[in-house]
Coordinates of C-alpha atoms and ligand atoms in Angstrom, one line a residue:
M7 CA 6.8 -56.0 19.0
K8 CA 10.4 -57.0 19.7
A9 CA 13.7 -56.5 17.9
K10 CA 17.2 -57.6 18.7
I11 CA 19.8 -54.9 18.5
A12 CA 23.4 -56.0 18.9
G13 CA 22.2 -58.8 21.2
Q14 CA 20.0 -56.5 23.3
T15 CA 16.2 -56.4 23.2
L16 CA 14.2 -53.4 22.0
E17 CA 10.5 -53.8 22.7
L18 CA 7.4 -51.8 22.0
V19 CA 4.3 -52.4 24.1
E20 CA 1.0 -50.5 24.5
G21 CA 0.4 -49.8 28.2
N22 CA 1.0 -47.6 31.2
I23 CA 4.5 -46.6 32.3
V24 CA 3.7 -46.9 36.0
D25 CA 3.0 -50.6 35.8
Q26 CA 6.3 -51.6 34.3
R27 CA 8.5 -54.1 36.3
V28 CA 11.8 -52.9 35.1
D29 CA 14.9 -51.5 36.8
A30 CA 14.2 -47.9 35.7
V31 CA 11.2 -46.1 34.3
V32 CA 11.7 -42.8 32.5
N33 CA 9.5 -39.9 33.4
A34 CA 8.6 -37.2 30.8
A35 CA 9.5 -34.4 33.2
N36 CA 9.8 -30.6 32.9
S37 CA 13.0 -28.7 33.6
R38 CA 11.9 -27.5 37.0
L39 CA 11.1 -31.1 38.0
E40 CA 7.9 -29.7 39.6
G41 CA 5.6 -32.5 38.4
G42 CA 2.6 -32.0 36.1
G43 CA 0.1 -34.1 34.1
G44 CA 0.5 -37.0 31.8
V45 CA 3.4 -39.4 32.6
D46 CA 4.8 -37.1 35.2
G47 CA 1.5 -37.0 37.1
A48 CA 1.0 -40.7 36.9
I49 CA 4.6 -41.4 38.1
H50 CA 4.3 -39.1 41.1
R51 CA 0.8 -40.3 42.0
G52 CA 1.9 -43.9 41.8
G53 CA 5.3 -43.6 43.4
G54 CA 4.2 -41.2 46.2
P55 CA 5.9 -38.1 47.7
A56 CA 9.3 -39.8 48.3
I57 CA 10.2 -39.2 44.6
M58 CA 9.6 -35.4 44.7
E59 CA 11.3 -35.1 48.1
E60 CA 14.4 -36.7 46.6
T61 CA 14.5 -34.7 43.4
D62 CA 14.0 -31.4 45.4
R63 CA 16.9 -32.3 47.6
L64 CA 19.3 -33.6 44.9
Y65 CA 18.4 -31.3 42.0
P66 CA 17.2 -28.0 43.4
D67 CA 18.1 -26.3 40.1
G68 CA 16.1 -28.8 38.1
C69 CA 17.4 -30.4 34.9
P70 CA 18.1 -28.8 31.6
T71 CA 16.0 -29.6 28.5
G72 CA 17.7 -32.4 26.6
S73 CA 19.1 -34.1 29.7
A74 CA 18.0 -36.3 32.6
V75 CA 18.5 -37.0 36.3
I76 CA 17.8 -40.1 38.4
S77 CA 16.0 -40.8 41.7
G78 CA 14.4 -43.7 43.6
A79 CA 11.0 -44.9 42.5
G80 CA 9.0 -44.7 45.8
R81 CA 6.1 -47.2 45.7
L82 CA 6.5 -48.0 42.0
P83 CA 7.6 -51.6 41.0
A84 CA 10.7 -50.1 39.3
K85 CA 13.9 -49.4 41.3
H86 CA 14.6 -46.0 39.8
V87 CA 12.9 -43.1 38.0
I88 CA 14.9 -41.3 35.4
H89 CA 13.5 -37.8 34.9
A90 CA 14.1 -36.9 31.3
V91 CA 13.3 -33.4 30.0
G92 CA 12.3 -33.4 26.3
P93 CA 11.8 -30.2 24.3
V94 CA 8.6 -28.3 23.7
W95 CA 7.8 -28.7 19.9
S96 CA 8.0 -25.3 18.2
G97 CA 8.2 -26.3 14.5
G98 CA 11.4 -28.4 14.5
K99 CA 13.9 -25.7 13.8
S100 CA 14.8 -24.8 17.4
G101 CA 17.0 -27.9 18.0
E102 CA 14.1 -30.1 19.0
P103 CA 15.6 -33.3 17.5
E104 CA 19.0 -32.9 19.2
L105 CA 17.3 -32.1 22.5
L106 CA 15.0 -35.1 22.3
A107 CA 17.9 -37.4 21.4
G108 CA 19.9 -35.9 24.3
A109 CA 17.1 -36.7 26.8
H110 CA 17.1 -40.3 25.6
R111 CA 20.9 -40.7 25.5
R112 CA 21.4 -39.2 29.0
S113 CA 18.6 -41.5 30.3
L114 CA 20.4 -44.5 29.0
E115 CA 23.8 -43.4 30.3
L116 CA 22.3 -43.0 33.8
A117 CA 20.6 -46.4 33.6
V118 CA 23.9 -48.0 32.7
E119 CA 25.8 -46.1 35.4
H120 CA 23.3 -47.3 38.0
G121 CA 23.4 -50.9 36.9
C122 CA 19.9 -51.0 35.4
R123 CA 19.4 -54.0 33.0
S124 CA 16.0 -52.9 31.9
V125 CA 14.5 -49.5 31.2
A126 CA 11.1 -48.4 30.1
F127 CA 10.5 -45.1 28.2
P128 CA 7.3 -43.3 27.4
A129 CA 7.0 -41.3 24.2
I130 CA 8.8 -38.2 25.6
S131 CA 7.5 -34.8 24.4
T132 CA 4.6 -36.2 22.4
G133 CA 1.9 -35.2 24.8
V134 CA 1.7 -31.7 26.4
Y135 CA 4.9 -30.7 24.6
G136 CA 3.3 -31.3 21.2
Y137 CA 6.2 -33.2 19.4
P138 CA 4.6 -34.9 16.3
L139 CA 4.5 -38.7 17.1
E140 CA 6.1 -39.9 13.9
L141 CA 9.0 -37.5 14.2
A142 CA 9.5 -38.3 17.9
A143 CA 9.4 -42.0 17.2
D144 CA 12.2 -41.6 14.6
V145 CA 14.5 -39.7 17.0
A146 CA 13.7 -41.9 20.0
L147 CA 14.3 -45.2 18.2
R148 CA 17.4 -44.1 16.3
T149 CA 18.9 -42.8 19.5
V150 CA 18.2 -46.0 21.4
I151 CA 19.4 -48.2 18.6
A152 CA 22.7 -46.3 18.3
F153 CA 23.2 -46.5 22.0
L154 CA 22.6 -50.2 22.2
K155 CA 25.0 -50.8 19.3
E156 CA 27.7 -48.7 21.0
N157 CA 27.3 -49.9 24.6
S158 CA 25.7 -53.4 24.4
R159 CA 23.6 -52.3 27.5
P160 CA 21.0 -52.2 28.9
E161 CA 19.7 -55.7 28.1
L162 CA 16.2 -54.5 27.6
V163 CA 14.8 -51.1 26.4
R164 CA 11.0 -51.0 26.3
F165 CA 8.9 -48.2 24.9
V166 CA 5.5 -48.1 26.6
L167 CA 3.1 -46.4 24.3
F168 CA -0.2 -45.0 25.5
G169 CA -2.9 -45.9 23.1
R170 CA -3.0 -47.6 19.7
P171 CA -1.9 -44.6 17.5
A172 CA 1.3 -44.1 19.5
Y173 CA 2.1 -47.8 19.4
E174 CA 1.4 -47.9 15.6
A175 CA 3.7 -44.9 15.0
F176 CA 6.6 -46.5 16.9
A177 CA 6.0 -49.9 15.3
A178 CA 6.0 -48.6 11.8
K179 CA 9.2 -46.7 12.5
L180 CA 11.0 -49.6 14.2
E181 CA 10.0 -51.8 11.2
E182 CA 11.8 -49.3 9.0
L183 CA 14.9 -48.9 11.2
K184 CA 15.6 -52.4 12.6
Ligands
AR6_9 N1 2.0 -44.2 30.5 C1 2.6 -44.1 29.3 N2 2.4 -43.1 28.5 C2 1.6 -42.1 28.9 C3 1.0 -42.1 30.2 C4 1.2 -43.2 31.0 N3 0.7 -43.3 32.2 N4 0.3 -40.9 30.3 C5 0.5 -40.2 29.1 N5 1.3 -40.9 28.3 P1 3.3 -36.2 28.4 P2 5.5 -34.5 27.4 C6 1.8 -40.6 26.9 O1 2.3 -35.1 28.3 O2 4.8 -34.3 26.1 C7 3.9 -32.8 32.1 O3 3.0 -31.9 32.7 C8 1.1 -39.4 26.2 O4 0.0 -39.9 25.5 O5 3.2 -37.0 29.7 O6 6.9 -34.8 27.4 C9 5.3 -32.6 32.6 O7 5.4 -32.1 33.9 C10 2.2 -39.0 25.3 O8 2.2 -39.8 24.1 O9 4.8 -35.6 28.3 C11 5.8 -31.6 31.6 O10 5.5 -30.3 32.0 C12 3.5 -39.2 26.1 O11 3.1 -40.1 27.1 C13 5.1 -32.0 30.3 O12 3.9 -32.6 30.7 C14 4.1 -38.0 26.7 O13 3.1 -37.1 27.2 C15 5.9 -32.9 29.5 O14 5.3 -33.1 28.3

């Protein structure tokens, strides 16, 4: 599914984040940038050790929740990996929506600062971190739409959803918001 937002493209696909041929792929990282399962595991396995070597060197203190940092992409087809740290879901009253929005916004700022014309996001926080899919889709899509309207960049933002239920949740929300 594709939508035009202020001349830019917002796209939803079902697939695997590591296969994306875009300028930057976003990792669903943790604040210590120490790797893990899910998206993080797939990105480090696919990209090889160069990614962790770089983040250890550039960001020894990690990255706060609600923000993001950028590195090279090792052997992945992308040029950059943006390591975004979403919140752990704990009921929704601990600032989770603001932190999830912040992780998306900072990722987009870094992409623009590094000249990326295309960026692919996974559904940050909706796996190990337990953020309900429909609520995360709402925050993620609203944040990206607002950023595209304000900045007219990047040219393409793609959400890569793992499995049909995640795709359907994002598609229903985009239908409502676009
Ligand atoms: N491509 C696209 N989406 C995927 C992939 C993939 N290869 N693998 C999983 N997903 P998660 P989080 C989906 O757990 O919730 C790690 O251990 C998955 O179905 O990767 O932000 C980190 O180190 C889900 O919808 O990220 C952190 O400690 C979504 O991507 C922690 O998990 C996010 O799931 C971060 O948890």
